[in-house]
Amino acid sequence: MTDHTSSTVALASAADAAALAPGFVPPGGPPRRGLLKAFSKNPATVLGLAILLLVVAVAVFASLVYPGDPQDIVGPALLWPGEDASFLLGTDSLGRDVAAGVMYGARVSLTTGAVAAALSLTIGLLIGALSGYFGGWIDDVLVRLTELVQTVPTFLFIIVVVTIARPSAPMIIFAIGAACWPVTARLVRAEFRTLRESEYVIAARSQGFGNAWIIFREILPNALPPVIVSTSVLVANAILIESGLSFLGLGDPNAMSWGSMIGEGREMLRTAWYLSAVPGVAIVLTILALNLVGDAINDTYNPRLVGRP
């Protein structure tokens, strides 16, 4: 048998081993399922996707609808929603347009949620992958680091970091990402510990592939489904944390956010409750939409559900 034939047979064996390995995700995603199918099966998921797309559109086109600064005083103070056609959602105690604040707040919340979740996922993937693949003392050190971060209350840790470094959008994103990665790391570590002895990984080692190739090209794609499922939860959690910080006055002072709007309106709940209710409803709808979309992603990528009709 020539070397070319031997290599072809070995690669075919590796592919067969990969296809037979538990948890293997074939190219193109889980068989006979897709996000569109998962969305179409549940009307609630369609509603969630529609709400999420609406929030994204509001964030993207905020500067076109309201080209000025959302913190500018543009009208009389404390106009109720519908009282003046020029101010659809009314004005606050300073005469700022509530609708403009909600639209720009969507931009702040979605940007913070998406970037912070991406940072958290990146840190969690790297630490979990290294810990689960190599084991030994590397695993011990990284597990202890993960446990150390988890022992500190997440919101308290973020408050301390933001307070020391002074509130700003980049610092808030960094603090959220640096505090929320342990859950992802533990999930990825568990997947790597399960998959590192799979037949397709052993076949890759026998072909002389290095650790970096095996981690990022062989194991990681098959460890991603449960991580993808948790992404919507991370984004929703980041949005809630940012809103909580802004409510406490620790948000970016140069940005209008839903949390800061609620915080500024809490002193007038009896006389102008809409100031807190409008941004509060925006937060509720966004988190609800993310949860509904997350359920559809779970139905698509959860290995325990892939084979179900």
GROMACS .gro file of C-alpha atoms in nm:
model
  309
    1MET     CA    1   0.000   0.000   0.000
    2THR     CA    2   0.144   0.337  -0.100
    3ASP     CA    3   0.183   0.629   0.138
    4HIS     CA    4  -0.093   0.816  -0.047
    5THR     CA    5  -0.334   0.526  -0.006
    6SER     CA    6  -0.243   0.489   0.362
    7SER     CA    7  -0.307   0.859   0.426
    8THR     CA    8  -0.641   0.841   0.245
    9VAL     CA    9  -0.751   0.538   0.446
   10ALA     CA   10  -0.636   0.700   0.772
   11LEU     CA   11  -0.823   1.021   0.698
   12ALA     CA   12  -1.134   0.825   0.605
   13SER     CA   13  -1.107   0.630   0.928
   14ALA     CA   14  -1.072   0.953   1.122
   15ALA     CA   15  -1.383   1.092   0.951
   16ASP     CA   16  -1.577   0.771   1.025
   17ALA     CA   17  -1.464   0.781   1.387
   18ALA     CA   18  -1.572   1.141   1.413
   19ALA     CA   19  -1.913   1.065   1.268
   20LEU     CA   20  -1.964   0.779   1.512
   21ALA     CA   21  -1.839   0.970   1.816
   22PRO     CA   22  -2.102   1.083   2.064
   23GLY     CA   23  -2.168   1.452   2.052
   24PHE     CA   24  -2.022   1.490   1.701
   25VAL     CA   25  -2.181   1.780   1.514
   26PRO     CA   26  -2.178   1.720   1.139
   27PRO     CA   27  -2.114   2.005   0.896
   28GLY     CA   28  -2.423   2.217   0.851
   29GLY     CA   29  -2.546   2.169   1.206
   30PRO     CA   30  -2.769   1.908   1.368
   31PRO     CA   31  -2.944   1.673   1.119
   32ARG     CA   32  -3.300   1.744   1.006
   33ARG     CA   33  -3.326   2.049   1.226
   34GLY     CA   34  -3.260   2.417   1.185
   35LEU     CA   35  -3.330   2.745   1.349
   36LEU     CA   36  -3.602   2.830   1.097
   37LYS     CA   37  -3.779   2.503   1.172
   38ALA     CA   38  -3.749   2.560   1.545
   39PHE     CA   39  -3.885   2.913   1.504
   40SER     CA   40  -4.177   2.806   1.287
   41LYS     CA   41  -4.289   2.535   1.530
   42ASN     CA   42  -4.361   2.777   1.813
   43PRO     CA   43  -4.562   3.099   1.767
   44ALA     CA   44  -4.413   3.237   2.090
   45THR     CA   45  -4.066   3.203   1.940
   46VAL     CA   46  -4.177   3.389   1.628
   47LEU     CA   47  -4.307   3.666   1.853
   48GLY     CA   48  -3.977   3.673   2.043
   49LEU     CA   49  -3.778   3.696   1.719
   50ALA     CA   50  -4.005   3.976   1.594
   51ILE     CA   51  -3.960   4.173   1.917
   52LEU     CA   52  -3.583   4.124   1.909
   53LEU     CA   53  -3.560   4.236   1.547
   54LEU     CA   54  -3.773   4.540   1.634
   55VAL     CA   55  -3.541   4.632   1.921
   56VAL     CA   56  -3.238   4.591   1.694
   57ALA     CA   57  -3.402   4.811   1.429
   58VAL     CA   58  -3.482   5.075   1.692
   59ALA     CA   59  -3.119   5.074   1.805
   60VAL     CA   60  -2.983   5.096   1.450
   61PHE     CA   61  -3.210   5.377   1.333
   62ALA     CA   62  -3.217   5.582   1.656
   63SER     CA   63  -2.985   5.850   1.518
   64LEU     CA   64  -3.196   5.881   1.201
   65VAL     CA   65  -3.526   5.923   1.384
   66TYR     CA   66  -3.375   6.148   1.654
   67PRO     CA   67  -3.058   6.302   1.508
   68GLY     CA   68  -2.987   6.520   1.810
   69ASP     CA   69  -2.856   6.435   2.155
   70PRO     CA   70  -3.121   6.238   2.350
   71GLN     CA   71  -3.027   6.436   2.661
   72ASP     CA   72  -3.118   6.770   2.501
   73ILE     CA   73  -3.412   6.964   2.645
   74VAL     CA   74  -3.662   6.976   2.359
   75GLY     CA   75  -3.999   7.060   2.512
   76PRO     CA   76  -4.207   7.131   2.821
   77ALA     CA   77  -4.141   6.913   3.125
   78LEU     CA   78  -4.358   6.616   3.223
   79LEU     CA   79  -4.573   6.583   2.915
   80TRP     CA   80  -4.764   6.255   2.935
   81PRO     CA   81  -4.756   6.004   2.645
   82GLY     CA   82  -5.006   6.115   2.381
   83GLU     CA   83  -5.052   6.461   2.527
   84ASP     CA   84  -4.846   6.619   2.251
   85ALA     CA   85  -4.813   6.459   1.906
   86SER     CA   86  -4.455   6.584   1.884
   87PHE     CA   87  -4.356   6.372   2.185
   88LEU     CA   88  -4.505   6.027   2.137
   89LEU     CA   89  -4.396   5.892   2.476
   90GLY     CA   90  -4.397   6.225   2.658
   91THR     CA   91  -4.113   6.415   2.822
   92ASP     CA   92  -3.930   6.379   3.150
   93SER     CA   93  -3.885   6.627   3.435
   94LEU     CA   94  -3.621   6.820   3.237
   95GLY     CA   95  -3.816   6.831   2.912
   96ARG     CA   96  -3.620   6.556   2.736
   97ASP     CA   97  -3.798   6.332   2.486
   98VAL     CA   98  -3.870   5.992   2.643
   99ALA     CA   99  -3.902   5.822   2.302
  100ALA     CA  100  -3.554   5.941   2.203
  101GLY     CA  101  -3.416   5.810   2.532
  102VAL     CA  102  -3.579   5.469   2.477
  103MET     CA  103  -3.438   5.439   2.126
  104TYR     CA  104  -3.085   5.537   2.225
  105GLY     CA  105  -3.118   5.320   2.535
  106ALA     CA  106  -3.182   5.021   2.309
  107ARG     CA  107  -2.850   5.091   2.138
  108VAL     CA  108  -2.665   5.109   2.471
  109SER     CA  109  -2.829   4.794   2.610
  110LEU     CA  110  -2.784   4.577   2.299
  111THR     CA  111  -2.426   4.690   2.243
  112THR     CA  112  -2.333   4.629   2.605
  113GLY     CA  113  -2.508   4.292   2.611
  114ALA     CA  114  -2.358   4.164   2.286
  115VAL     CA  115  -1.999   4.281   2.342
  116ALA     CA  116  -1.991   4.179   2.709
  117ALA     CA  117  -2.132   3.836   2.622
  118ALA     CA  118  -1.872   3.797   2.345
  119LEU     CA  119  -1.592   3.886   2.587
  120SER     CA  120  -1.728   3.649   2.849
  121LEU     CA  121  -1.758   3.368   2.593
  122THR     CA  122  -1.403   3.424   2.469
  123ILE     CA  123  -1.253   3.408   2.817
  124GLY     CA  124  -1.468   3.111   2.916
  125LEU     CA  125  -1.390   2.917   2.598
  126LEU     CA  126  -1.014   2.963   2.632
  127ILE     CA  127  -0.997   2.874   3.000
  128GLY     CA  128  -1.243   2.586   2.972
  129ALA     CA  129  -1.071   2.442   2.666
  130LEU     CA  130  -0.722   2.452   2.817
  131SER     CA  131  -0.844   2.312   3.147
  132GLY     CA  132  -1.047   2.029   3.000
  133TYR     CA  133  -0.798   1.927   2.733
  134PHE     CA  134  -0.470   1.925   2.922
  135GLY     CA  135  -0.590   1.825   3.270
  136GLY     CA  136  -0.324   1.781   3.539
  137TRP     CA  137  -0.182   2.087   3.712
  138ILE     CA  138  -0.312   2.318   3.437
  139ASP     CA  139  -0.663   2.196   3.512
  140ASP     CA  140  -0.612   2.239   3.887
  141VAL     CA  141  -0.489   2.599   3.852
  142LEU     CA  142  -0.763   2.704   3.610
  143VAL     CA  143  -1.038   2.535   3.813
  144ARG     CA  144  -0.922   2.714   4.128
  145LEU     CA  145  -0.918   3.043   3.937
  146THR     CA  146  -1.272   2.977   3.815
  147GLU     CA  147  -1.390   2.893   4.164
  148LEU     CA  148  -1.222   3.205   4.301
  149VAL     CA  149  -1.410   3.428   4.058
  150GLN     CA  150  -1.737   3.245   4.128
  151THR     CA  151  -1.709   3.296   4.503
  152VAL     CA  152  -1.728   3.674   4.458
  153PRO     CA  153  -2.085   3.804   4.403
  154THR     CA  154  -2.099   3.902   4.037
  155PHE     CA  155  -2.286   4.229   4.071
  156LEU     CA  156  -2.077   4.339   4.369
  157PHE     CA  157  -1.755   4.264   4.179
  158ILE     CA  158  -1.875   4.468   3.881
  159ILE     CA  159  -1.974   4.760   4.104
  160VAL     CA  160  -1.629   4.764   4.265
  161VAL     CA  161  -1.447   4.752   3.930
  162VAL     CA  162  -1.663   5.022   3.771
  163THR     CA  163  -1.640   5.246   4.077
  164ILE     CA  164  -1.261   5.224   4.097
  165ALA     CA  165  -1.210   5.279   3.724
  166ARG     CA  166  -1.486   5.543   3.688
  167PRO     CA  167  -1.805   5.457   3.496
  168SER     CA  168  -1.775   5.439   3.119
  169ALA     CA  169  -1.920   5.211   2.851
  170PRO     CA  170  -1.593   5.023   2.779
  171MET     CA  171  -1.524   4.971   3.150
  172ILE     CA  172  -1.878   4.843   3.214
  173ILE     CA  173  -1.844   4.597   2.925
  174PHE     CA  174  -1.504   4.482   3.052
  175ALA     CA  175  -1.631   4.437   3.408
  176ILE     CA  176  -1.933   4.233   3.297
  177GLY     CA  177  -1.725   4.015   3.067
  178ALA     CA  178  -1.459   3.962   3.334
  179ALA     CA  179  -1.719   3.858   3.593
  180CYS     CA  180  -1.951   3.631   3.392
  181TRP     CA  181  -1.712   3.386   3.221
  182PRO     CA  182  -1.691   3.109   3.489
  183VAL     CA  183  -2.020   2.944   3.387
  184THR     CA  184  -1.901   2.915   3.027
  185ALA     CA  185  -1.560   2.791   3.138
  186ARG     CA  186  -1.707   2.511   3.350
  187LEU     CA  187  -1.941   2.410   3.067
  188VAL     CA  188  -1.661   2.400   2.809
  189ARG     CA  189  -1.431   2.215   3.048
  190ALA     CA  190  -1.690   1.943   3.099
  191GLU     CA  191  -1.738   1.906   2.722
  192PHE     CA  192  -1.362   1.887   2.658
  193ARG     CA  193  -1.312   1.625   2.930
  194THR     CA  194  -1.579   1.415   2.760
  195LEU     CA  195  -1.459   1.463   2.402
  196ARG     CA  196  -1.080   1.458   2.439
  197GLU     CA  197  -1.073   1.076   2.433
  198SER     CA  198  -1.320   1.044   2.144
  199GLU     CA  199  -1.220   0.829   1.849
  200TYR     CA  200  -1.190   1.119   1.606
  201VAL     CA  201  -0.954   1.297   1.848
  202ILE     CA  202  -0.741   0.985   1.884
  203ALA     CA  203  -0.736   0.954   1.504
  204ALA     CA  204  -0.621   1.317   1.474
  205ARG     CA  205  -0.341   1.255   1.725
  206SER     CA  206  -0.231   0.948   1.530
  207GLN     CA  207  -0.196   1.167   1.220
  208GLY     CA  208   0.045   1.396   1.405
  209PHE     CA  209  -0.180   1.698   1.448
  210GLY     CA  210  -0.071   1.932   1.727
  211ASN     CA  211  -0.263   2.031   2.039
  212ALA     CA  212  -0.375   2.364   1.892
  213TRP     CA  213  -0.524   2.193   1.586
  214ILE     CA  214  -0.703   1.932   1.796
  215ILE     CA  215  -0.840   2.189   2.041
  216PHE     CA  216  -0.967   2.444   1.789
  217ARG     CA  217  -1.044   2.229   1.484
  218GLU     CA  218  -1.151   1.895   1.629
  219ILE     CA  219  -1.293   1.932   1.979
  220LEU     CA  220  -1.412   2.293   1.998
  221PRO     CA  221  -1.667   2.272   1.712
  222ASN     CA  222  -1.826   1.973   1.885
  223ALA     CA  223  -1.822   2.146   2.225
  224LEU     CA  224  -1.993   2.460   2.096
  225PRO     CA  225  -2.365   2.354   2.088
  226PRO     CA  226  -2.425   2.388   2.464
  227VAL     CA  227  -2.225   2.712   2.462
  228ILE     CA  228  -2.439   2.851   2.181
  229VAL     CA  229  -2.747   2.762   2.381
  230SER     CA  230  -2.622   2.973   2.674
  231THR     CA  231  -2.538   3.278   2.461
  232SER     CA  232  -2.884   3.435   2.479
  233VAL     CA  233  -2.877   3.400   2.858
  234LEU     CA  234  -2.541   3.577   2.874
  235VAL     CA  235  -2.666   3.865   2.660
  236ALA     CA  236  -2.984   3.901   2.867
  237ASN     CA  237  -2.783   3.889   3.191
  238ALA     CA  238  -2.543   4.157   3.064
  239ILE     CA  239  -2.836   4.384   2.971
  240LEU     CA  240  -2.987   4.345   3.317
  241ILE     CA  241  -2.653   4.415   3.487
  242GLU     CA  242  -2.595   4.729   3.279
  243SER     CA  243  -2.947   4.847   3.359
  244GLY     CA  244  -2.887   4.784   3.729
  245LEU     CA  245  -2.563   4.980   3.722
  246SER     CA  246  -2.729   5.272   3.543
  247PHE     CA  247  -3.018   5.263   3.788
  248LEU     CA  248  -2.765   5.305   4.071
  249GLY     CA  249  -2.597   5.594   3.893
  250LEU     CA  250  -2.293   5.390   3.785
  251GLY     CA  251  -2.367   5.389   3.415
  252ASP     CA  252  -2.189   5.590   3.148
  253PRO     CA  253  -2.288   5.954   3.222
  254ASN     CA  254  -2.254   6.040   2.854
  255ALA     CA  255  -2.504   5.776   2.738
  256MET     CA  256  -2.880   5.755   2.781
  257SER     CA  257  -2.976   5.406   2.898
  258TRP     CA  258  -3.292   5.233   3.011
  259GLY     CA  259  -3.158   5.184   3.362
  260SER     CA  260  -3.070   5.550   3.406
  261MET     CA  261  -3.417   5.649   3.282
  262ILE     CA  262  -3.580   5.424   3.541
  263GLY     CA  263  -3.352   5.559   3.811
  264GLU     CA  264  -3.432   5.921   3.727
  265GLY     CA  265  -3.805   5.850   3.721
  266ARG     CA  266  -3.828   5.659   4.049
  267GLU     CA  267  -3.874   5.979   4.251
  268MET     CA  268  -4.191   6.057   4.054
  269LEU     CA  269  -4.360   5.720   4.050
  270ARG     CA  270  -4.680   5.862   4.198
  271THR     CA  271  -4.712   6.163   3.970
  272ALA     CA  272  -4.537   6.050   3.648
  273TRP     CA  273  -4.506   5.672   3.664
  274TYR     CA  274  -4.460   5.647   3.287
  275LEU     CA  275  -4.103   5.777   3.322
  276SER     CA  276  -4.002   5.446   3.480
  277ALA     CA  277  -4.267   5.226   3.320
  278VAL     CA  278  -4.175   5.295   2.956
  279PRO     CA  279  -3.804   5.198   2.979
  280GLY     CA  280  -3.900   4.918   3.219
  281VAL     CA  281  -4.133   4.768   2.958
  282ALA     CA  282  -3.853   4.798   2.701
  283ILE     CA  283  -3.622   4.595   2.926
  284VAL     CA  284  -3.890   4.333   2.995
  285LEU     CA  285  -3.972   4.288   2.626
  286THR     CA  286  -3.604   4.262   2.528
  287ILE     CA  287  -3.525   4.002   2.794
  288LEU     CA  288  -3.842   3.810   2.705
  289ALA     CA  289  -3.746   3.811   2.337
  290LEU     CA  290  -3.395   3.686   2.415
  291ASN     CA  291  -3.535   3.405   2.630
  292LEU     CA  292  -3.779   3.297   2.360
  293VAL     CA  293  -3.509   3.299   2.095
  294GLY     CA  294  -3.280   3.113   2.336
  295ASP     CA  295  -3.544   2.840   2.373
  296ALA     CA  296  -3.545   2.795   1.994
  297ILE     CA  297  -3.166   2.776   1.987
  298ASN     CA  298  -3.182   2.518   2.266
  299ASP     CA  299  -3.431   2.310   2.067
  300THR     CA  300  -3.194   2.321   1.768
  301TYR     CA  301  -2.853   2.261   1.924
  302ASN     CA  302  -2.916   2.074   2.249
  303PRO     CA  303  -2.778   1.724   2.189
  304ARG     CA  304  -3.054   1.571   2.401
  305LEU     CA  305  -3.321   1.723   2.177
  306VAL     CA  306  -3.162   1.691   1.832
  307GLY     CA  307  -3.306   1.346   1.765
  308ARG     CA  308  -3.659   1.429   1.869
  309PRO     CA  309  -3.926   1.490   1.606
   0.00000   0.00000   0.00000
